[in-house]
């Protein structure tokens, strides 16, 4: 028995979270008894099968056994933070990653773990070297919600190594977690040149340029506000936190199509809008959302109000801008001091770099 399991570590996880594979996720159901994950809107770089060249050996309602060759690299399924990385009596070396979407993934029987507790990882990043059991080189993989394992086939097409294109609702019930899947069909409300499924402005090219001076329809997302937490830093912050007061109107930054609206794990009540200019904006911790998936919006339309739903300590707006699924610093697009659009041409590369040309 480990003593003092309720004390916090410097990495931000309790000793219980670092020692035990199955533990509840603090605050996951604090605002609501259910949350949704839209796997259909995930970009290619936001997901990886844990052993891309592996073969499925066995599937049960609680885990997958994947066989591969000695020395193969184990990949993180989604981006997140390593919660557990240790040797266990029955599963050998195990890594557990807590993801921003509310899920946790378990990678067991590793011959070597390559990540430490508290380390941020990206989808597809190598986190361990595959080990095995019973003379087989294999990975035991599981998906958890709030410490409860869920059937991996509800999320994964295991034969194709792909995510099912669907919205999944995870509901906390007395006996554990109820999982409800809704396969998505293409919406009819798509603006010309825009798809609900993808927003890749590169079109096969390695570089995409966006002239911000040519954009006539735009709006800073929150009036009379100031930035209280910037992009990046030690927390790898994926956007900026902008504060005014509770229940202030949140505006769509550009014309576009709502591709996500609802509770989204740590984001709380969240709205994501996809724009014909190749960008995607996300507005979260809202007290209310005023738009639904498939709605067309214009720049300046009210899409929600500020709040502190999800993992938030104060009422504010968490604002993100993405391109081809990658978040980048919103300051490239907006002057946060003057609340105006930057007057320059932005150059994006597929490797994730962003630069100003003029």
Short mmCIF file of C-alpha atoms in Angstrom, two decimals:
data_model
loop_
_atom_site.label_atom_id
_atom_site.label_comp_id
_atom_site.label_asym_id
_atom_site.label_seq_id
_atom_site.Cartn_x
_atom_site.Cartn_y
_atom_site.Cartn_z
CA UNK A 1 0.00 0.00 0.00
CA UNK A 2 1.35 3.41 -0.99
CA UNK A 3 1.07 6.06 1.73
CA UNK A 4 0.04 9.65 1.19
CA UNK A 5 -1.77 9.04 -2.10
CA UNK A 6 -3.91 12.17 -1.75
CA UNK A 7 -0.96 14.57 -1.88
CA UNK A 8 -0.15 16.31 -5.15
CA UNK A 9 3.08 15.91 -7.10
CA UNK A 10 5.01 18.60 -8.87
CA UNK A 11 3.70 17.26 -12.20
CA UNK A 12 0.11 18.10 -11.21
CA UNK A 13 -1.13 14.52 -10.72
CA UNK A 14 -1.81 12.92 -7.35
CA UNK A 15 0.30 9.94 -6.32
CA UNK A 16 -2.82 7.81 -6.80
CA UNK A 17 -3.03 8.94 -10.44
CA UNK A 18 0.64 8.14 -10.94
CA UNK A 19 0.40 4.68 -9.34
CA UNK A 20 -2.99 3.28 -10.36
CA UNK A 21 -4.09 2.65 -13.94
CA UNK A 22 -7.84 2.99 -13.28
CA UNK A 23 -8.68 6.21 -11.43
CA UNK A 24 -11.39 8.82 -11.90
CA UNK A 25 -10.51 11.95 -13.89
CA UNK A 26 -10.96 14.97 -11.58
CA UNK A 27 -13.54 17.45 -12.84
CA UNK A 28 -14.50 15.46 -15.94
CA UNK A 29 -18.19 15.44 -15.02
CA UNK A 30 -18.17 18.50 -12.78
CA UNK A 31 -20.34 20.65 -15.07
CA UNK A 32 -22.51 17.92 -16.59
CA UNK A 33 -23.06 14.17 -16.34
CA UNK A 34 -22.17 13.79 -20.03
CA UNK A 35 -19.77 15.08 -22.66
CA UNK A 36 -19.31 14.54 -26.41
CA UNK A 37 -16.33 13.93 -28.66
CA UNK A 38 -16.70 14.52 -32.39
CA UNK A 39 -14.25 12.09 -33.96
CA UNK A 40 -15.41 13.08 -37.44
CA UNK A 41 -13.81 16.52 -37.22
CA UNK A 42 -10.39 15.29 -36.11
CA UNK A 43 -7.64 16.16 -38.56
CA UNK A 44 -5.22 13.51 -39.77
CA UNK A 45 -2.45 14.69 -37.45
CA UNK A 46 -4.69 14.52 -34.36
CA UNK A 47 -4.97 10.72 -34.33
CA UNK A 48 -2.64 7.74 -34.60
CA UNK A 49 -3.22 4.02 -34.24
CA UNK A 50 -0.95 2.85 -31.37
CA UNK A 51 0.96 0.36 -33.56
CA UNK A 52 0.43 1.53 -37.15
CA UNK A 53 1.99 -1.60 -38.73
CA UNK A 54 0.70 -4.03 -36.10
CA UNK A 55 -1.90 -6.76 -36.57
CA UNK A 56 -4.92 -7.35 -34.37
CA UNK A 57 -4.48 -10.58 -32.41
CA UNK A 58 -7.50 -10.31 -30.10
CA UNK A 59 -10.29 -7.87 -29.26
CA UNK A 60 -12.34 -7.95 -26.07
CA UNK A 61 -14.93 -5.51 -24.69
CA UNK A 62 -12.16 -3.93 -22.58
CA UNK A 63 -8.93 -4.02 -24.63
CA UNK A 64 -7.08 -4.89 -27.85
CA UNK A 65 -4.03 -7.11 -28.22
CA UNK A 66 -1.90 -5.95 -31.15
CA UNK A 67 0.99 -8.08 -32.46
CA UNK A 68 4.00 -6.60 -34.21
CA UNK A 69 7.75 -7.06 -34.58
CA UNK A 70 10.42 -6.64 -31.91
CA UNK A 71 11.57 -3.04 -31.44
CA UNK A 72 8.43 -1.46 -32.91
CA UNK A 73 7.47 1.99 -31.59
CA UNK A 74 4.29 2.51 -29.58
CA UNK A 75 2.48 5.73 -30.58
CA UNK A 76 0.19 8.02 -28.59
CA UNK A 77 -3.34 7.86 -30.01
CA UNK A 78 -4.20 11.53 -29.32
CA UNK A 79 -2.39 14.51 -27.88
CA UNK A 80 -2.33 14.76 -24.10
CA UNK A 81 -0.27 14.49 -20.92
CA UNK A 82 1.35 11.36 -19.49
CA UNK A 83 -0.43 10.50 -16.22
CA UNK A 84 1.31 7.21 -15.44
CA UNK A 85 4.58 5.64 -16.59
CA UNK A 86 5.77 2.74 -14.45
CA UNK A 87 6.33 -0.99 -14.14
CA UNK A 88 3.37 -2.96 -12.81
CA UNK A 89 3.24 -6.53 -11.45
CA UNK A 90 0.86 -7.94 -14.07
CA UNK A 91 1.15 -5.71 -17.14
CA UNK A 92 4.85 -4.88 -17.15
CA UNK A 93 5.80 -1.36 -18.20
CA UNK A 94 2.63 0.70 -18.67
CA UNK A 95 1.97 4.21 -19.98
CA UNK A 96 -1.35 6.01 -19.45
CA UNK A 97 -2.02 9.23 -21.35
CA UNK A 98 -4.77 11.66 -20.34
CA UNK A 99 -6.11 13.40 -23.43
CA UNK A 100 -7.66 16.83 -23.90
CA UNK A 101 -10.83 15.21 -25.26
CA UNK A 102 -11.58 13.56 -21.91
CA UNK A 103 -10.40 10.04 -22.77
CA UNK A 104 -7.41 8.16 -21.41
CA UNK A 105 -5.45 5.50 -23.27
CA UNK A 106 -3.45 2.63 -21.77
CA UNK A 107 -0.36 1.04 -23.37
CA UNK A 108 0.88 -2.11 -21.58
CA UNK A 109 3.56 -4.85 -21.87
CA UNK A 110 6.18 -2.34 -23.06
CA UNK A 111 9.80 -3.40 -22.94
CA UNK A 112 10.68 0.26 -22.31
CA UNK A 113 8.73 3.42 -21.52
CA UNK A 114 10.11 6.54 -23.22
CA UNK A 115 8.00 9.22 -21.50
CA UNK A 116 7.65 10.52 -17.95
CA UNK A 117 4.69 11.63 -15.85
CA UNK A 118 3.67 15.20 -16.65
CA UNK A 119 5.17 15.14 -20.15
CA UNK A 120 3.02 16.51 -22.98
CA UNK A 121 2.79 14.27 -26.04
CA UNK A 122 1.34 14.69 -29.51
CA UNK A 123 -0.72 12.21 -31.50
CA UNK A 124 1.67 9.81 -33.22
CA UNK A 125 4.57 10.56 -30.87
CA UNK A 126 6.61 7.52 -29.80
CA UNK A 127 5.97 6.88 -26.10
CA UNK A 128 7.36 3.36 -25.62
CA UNK A 129 9.03 0.37 -27.26
CA UNK A 130 6.78 -2.64 -27.66
CA UNK A 131 7.38 -5.64 -25.39
CA UNK A 132 5.13 -8.64 -25.11
CA UNK A 133 3.78 -11.59 -23.16
CA UNK A 134 3.69 -15.35 -23.61
CA UNK A 135 6.48 -15.31 -26.16
CA UNK A 136 4.62 -12.89 -28.43
CA UNK A 137 5.73 -9.34 -29.30
CA UNK A 138 2.57 -7.37 -28.62
CA UNK A 139 0.89 -4.36 -27.07
CA UNK A 140 -2.14 -4.51 -24.81
CA UNK A 141 -4.14 -1.35 -25.51
CA UNK A 142 -7.22 0.05 -23.77
CA UNK A 143 -9.38 3.19 -23.76
CA UNK A 144 -10.78 4.59 -20.51
CA UNK A 145 -13.29 7.24 -19.49
CA UNK A 146 -13.18 8.34 -15.85
CA UNK A 147 -11.20 5.24 -14.93
CA UNK A 148 -13.61 2.80 -16.61
CA UNK A 149 -12.55 0.83 -19.67
CA UNK A 150 -14.86 1.12 -22.67
CA UNK A 151 -15.21 -1.19 -25.64
CA UNK A 152 -12.47 -0.03 -28.05
CA UNK A 153 -14.54 -1.05 -31.07
CA UNK A 154 -17.06 1.70 -30.29
CA UNK A 155 -14.30 4.19 -31.12
CA UNK A 156 -12.07 2.26 -33.52
CA UNK A 157 -12.41 0.32 -36.74
CA UNK A 158 -9.70 -2.04 -35.52
CA UNK A 159 -9.20 -3.76 -38.89
CA UNK A 160 -8.71 -0.45 -40.72
CA UNK A 161 -6.75 1.12 -37.82
CA UNK A 162 -9.08 4.11 -38.15
CA UNK A 163 -11.53 6.09 -36.04
CA UNK A 164 -15.22 5.63 -36.69
CA UNK A 165 -16.60 8.82 -38.22
CA UNK A 166 -19.08 9.73 -35.52
CA UNK A 167 -20.05 11.81 -32.52
CA UNK A 168 -19.78 9.86 -29.26
CA UNK A 169 -21.55 10.82 -26.03
CA UNK A 170 -20.02 9.59 -22.77
CA UNK A 171 -22.51 9.64 -19.89
CA UNK A 172 -21.78 8.97 -16.23
CA UNK A 173 -24.26 6.46 -14.80
CA UNK A 174 -24.47 4.49 -11.54
CA UNK A 175 -22.78 1.42 -13.02
CA UNK A 176 -20.04 3.29 -14.85
CA UNK A 177 -19.98 4.95 -18.27
CA UNK A 178 -22.70 4.76 -20.90
CA UNK A 179 -21.41 5.23 -24.45
CA UNK A 180 -23.78 6.40 -27.21
CA UNK A 181 -22.51 6.61 -30.79
CA UNK A 182 -24.10 8.62 -33.59
CA UNK A 183 -22.55 8.09 -37.01
CA UNK A 184 -22.34 11.40 -38.86
CA UNK A 185 -23.81 12.07 -42.25
CA UNK A 186 -22.74 14.97 -44.40
CA UNK A 187 -24.71 18.12 -43.64
CA UNK A 188 -26.53 19.93 -46.42
CA UNK A 189 -25.70 23.36 -45.03
CA UNK A 190 -22.13 23.46 -46.34
CA UNK A 191 -21.05 26.78 -47.83
CA UNK A 192 -19.54 26.54 -51.28
CA UNK A 193 -15.99 25.19 -51.14
CA UNK A 194 -16.29 24.01 -47.53
CA UNK A 195 -16.68 20.51 -46.15
CA UNK A 196 -17.86 19.35 -42.75
CA UNK A 197 -15.22 16.62 -42.82
CA UNK A 198 -12.00 18.39 -43.64
CA UNK A 199 -10.51 21.84 -43.91
CA UNK A 200 -7.13 21.40 -45.60
CA UNK A 201 -6.20 24.61 -47.42
CA UNK A 202 -2.89 23.19 -48.62
CA UNK A 203 -4.54 21.21 -51.40
CA UNK A 204 -1.51 18.99 -51.93
CA UNK A 205 0.96 21.89 -51.64
CA UNK A 206 3.50 22.30 -48.84
CA UNK A 207 2.80 26.03 -48.34
CA UNK A 208 -0.39 28.04 -47.90
CA UNK A 209 -0.50 31.85 -47.81
CA UNK A 210 -3.29 33.93 -46.34
CA UNK A 211 -3.47 37.67 -46.99
CA UNK A 212 -5.16 39.09 -43.90
CA UNK A 213 -5.48 42.50 -45.57
CA UNK A 214 -7.92 40.98 -48.05
CA UNK A 215 -10.34 39.81 -45.35
CA UNK A 216 -13.16 42.34 -45.12
CA UNK A 217 -15.52 40.49 -42.80
CA UNK A 218 -14.08 39.86 -39.32
CA UNK A 219 -14.71 40.57 -35.63
CA UNK A 220 -12.58 40.31 -32.51
CA UNK A 221 -14.28 37.57 -30.45
CA UNK A 222 -14.76 39.47 -27.17
CA UNK A 223 -15.29 43.20 -26.64
CA UNK A 224 -13.56 45.26 -23.91
CA UNK A 225 -11.33 42.33 -23.01
CA UNK A 226 -7.69 41.60 -22.30
CA UNK A 227 -5.48 38.51 -22.51
CA UNK A 228 -4.89 36.81 -19.15
CA UNK A 229 -2.99 33.80 -20.48
CA UNK A 230 -1.04 33.68 -23.73
CA UNK A 231 -0.31 30.96 -26.24
CA UNK A 232 2.25 28.19 -25.59
CA UNK A 233 4.49 28.39 -22.56
CA UNK A 234 5.13 25.65 -20.03
CA UNK A 235 1.49 24.52 -20.18
CA UNK A 236 1.65 24.19 -23.97
CA UNK A 237 -1.46 26.40 -24.07
CA UNK A 238 -3.25 25.80 -27.37
CA UNK A 239 -4.88 29.23 -27.49
CA UNK A 240 -5.26 32.47 -25.55
CA UNK A 241 -7.49 33.17 -22.55
CA UNK A 242 -9.38 36.44 -22.94
CA UNK A 243 -11.29 37.99 -20.04
CA UNK A 244 -14.04 40.56 -19.68
CA UNK A 245 -16.86 39.51 -17.34
CA UNK A 246 -19.31 36.60 -16.99
CA UNK A 247 -21.99 36.12 -19.65
CA UNK A 248 -20.49 38.57 -22.15
CA UNK A 249 -21.32 37.97 -25.81
CA UNK A 250 -18.81 35.90 -27.80
CA UNK A 251 -18.61 36.70 -31.52
CA UNK A 252 -17.66 34.61 -34.55
CA UNK A 253 -14.32 35.87 -35.82
CA UNK A 254 -15.08 35.23 -39.52
CA UNK A 255 -17.86 33.92 -41.74
CA UNK A 256 -18.08 30.15 -41.57
CA UNK A 257 -19.76 26.90 -40.67
CA UNK A 258 -20.30 25.54 -37.16
CA UNK A 259 -18.73 22.06 -37.04
CA UNK A 260 -18.90 21.48 -33.29
CA UNK A 261 -21.13 22.81 -30.51
CA UNK A 262 -21.61 21.26 -27.10
CA UNK A 263 -19.72 19.97 -24.09
CA UNK A 264 -16.19 19.04 -25.15
CA UNK A 265 -14.23 17.59 -22.21
CA UNK A 266 -11.98 20.18 -20.51
CA UNK A 267 -13.15 22.86 -22.95
CA UNK A 268 -16.60 22.80 -21.36
CA UNK A 269 -19.29 24.30 -23.56
CA UNK A 270 -17.43 24.88 -26.79
CA UNK A 271 -18.10 26.07 -30.35
CA UNK A 272 -15.84 25.37 -33.33
CA UNK A 273 -16.29 27.26 -36.60
CA UNK A 274 -14.66 26.33 -39.92
CA UNK A 275 -13.95 29.23 -42.28
CA UNK A 276 -13.57 29.40 -46.08
CA UNK A 277 -10.23 31.23 -45.60
CA UNK A 278 -8.72 27.93 -44.42
CA UNK A 279 -8.78 28.69 -40.69
CA UNK A 280 -10.79 27.11 -37.90
CA UNK A 281 -11.64 28.96 -34.67
CA UNK A 282 -12.63 27.51 -31.31
CA UNK A 283 -14.45 29.30 -28.47
CA UNK A 284 -14.70 27.52 -25.13
CA UNK A 285 -15.64 27.60 -21.42
CA UNK A 286 -18.90 29.25 -22.55
CA UNK A 287 -21.84 29.57 -20.17
CA UNK A 288 -24.16 29.11 -23.16
CA UNK A 289 -23.80 28.16 -26.82
CA UNK A 290 -26.22 29.84 -29.23
CA UNK A 291 -25.43 27.88 -32.40
CA UNK A 292 -25.70 24.27 -33.54
CA UNK A 293 -23.62 22.04 -35.79
CA UNK A 294 -24.37 22.86 -39.44
CA UNK A 295 -25.33 26.50 -38.81
CA UNK A 296 -23.83 29.16 -41.09
CA UNK A 297 -22.53 32.21 -39.24
CA UNK A 298 -21.28 35.63 -40.25
CA UNK A 299 -18.40 37.48 -38.64
CA UNK A 300 -19.80 39.25 -35.58
CA UNK A 301 -22.69 36.85 -35.01
CA UNK A 302 -23.15 36.03 -31.33
CA UNK A 303 -22.34 32.34 -30.91
CA UNK A 304 -22.22 32.11 -27.11
CA UNK A 305 -21.54 33.85 -23.80
CA UNK A 306 -18.50 33.74 -21.56
CA UNK A 307 -18.44 31.33 -18.62
CA UNK A 308 -16.24 28.88 -16.73
CA UNK A 309 -17.52 25.48 -17.87
CA UNK A 310 -14.98 22.69 -18.26
CA UNK A 311 -11.55 23.07 -16.68
CA UNK A 312 -11.58 26.79 -15.90
CA UNK A 313 -10.88 28.69 -12.70
CA UNK A 314 -12.51 31.96 -13.74
CA UNK A 315 -15.05 33.21 -16.29
CA UNK A 316 -13.22 33.85 -19.58
CA UNK A 317 -13.03 32.90 -23.23
CA UNK A 318 -10.46 30.38 -24.37
CA UNK A 319 -9.90 31.24 -28.04
CA UNK A 320 -8.01 29.05 -30.51
CA UNK A 321 -7.15 29.32 -34.18
CA UNK A 322 -6.17 26.22 -36.15
CA UNK A 323 -5.10 25.38 -39.67
CA UNK A 324 -5.28 21.82 -41.04
CA UNK A 325 -5.92 20.65 -37.48
CA UNK A 326 -2.89 22.40 -35.94
CA UNK A 327 -3.29 25.16 -33.36
CA UNK A 328 -1.09 28.23 -33.72
CA UNK A 329 -0.71 31.53 -31.88
CA UNK A 330 -3.84 33.68 -32.48
CA UNK A 331 -1.59 36.76 -32.22
CA UNK A 332 -0.51 36.04 -35.80
CA UNK A 333 -4.08 36.87 -36.83
CA UNK A 334 -5.35 39.34 -34.19
CA UNK A 335 -3.77 42.30 -32.42
CA UNK A 336 -5.04 41.60 -28.89
CA UNK A 337 -4.27 45.10 -27.64
CA UNK A 338 -6.14 47.01 -30.34
CA UNK A 339 -8.67 44.24 -31.05
CA UNK A 340 -8.04 44.38 -34.78
CA UNK A 341 -6.88 42.13 -37.58
CA UNK A 342 -3.14 42.05 -38.24
CA UNK A 343 -2.19 43.69 -41.56
CA UNK A 344 0.14 41.13 -43.12
CA UNK A 345 0.41 38.00 -45.22
CA UNK A 346 0.77 34.77 -43.25
CA UNK A 347 2.68 31.81 -44.61
CA UNK A 348 1.84 28.36 -43.28
CA UNK A 349 3.86 25.23 -43.94
CA UNK A 350 2.66 21.66 -43.55
CA UNK A 351 5.32 21.07 -40.93
CA UNK A 352 3.41 23.47 -38.67
CA UNK A 353 5.55 26.60 -39.02
CA UNK A 354 3.90 30.02 -39.33
CA UNK A 355 5.57 33.25 -40.44
CA UNK A 356 4.70 36.80 -41.47
CA UNK A 357 5.79 37.80 -44.97
CA UNK A 358 4.97 41.49 -44.67
#
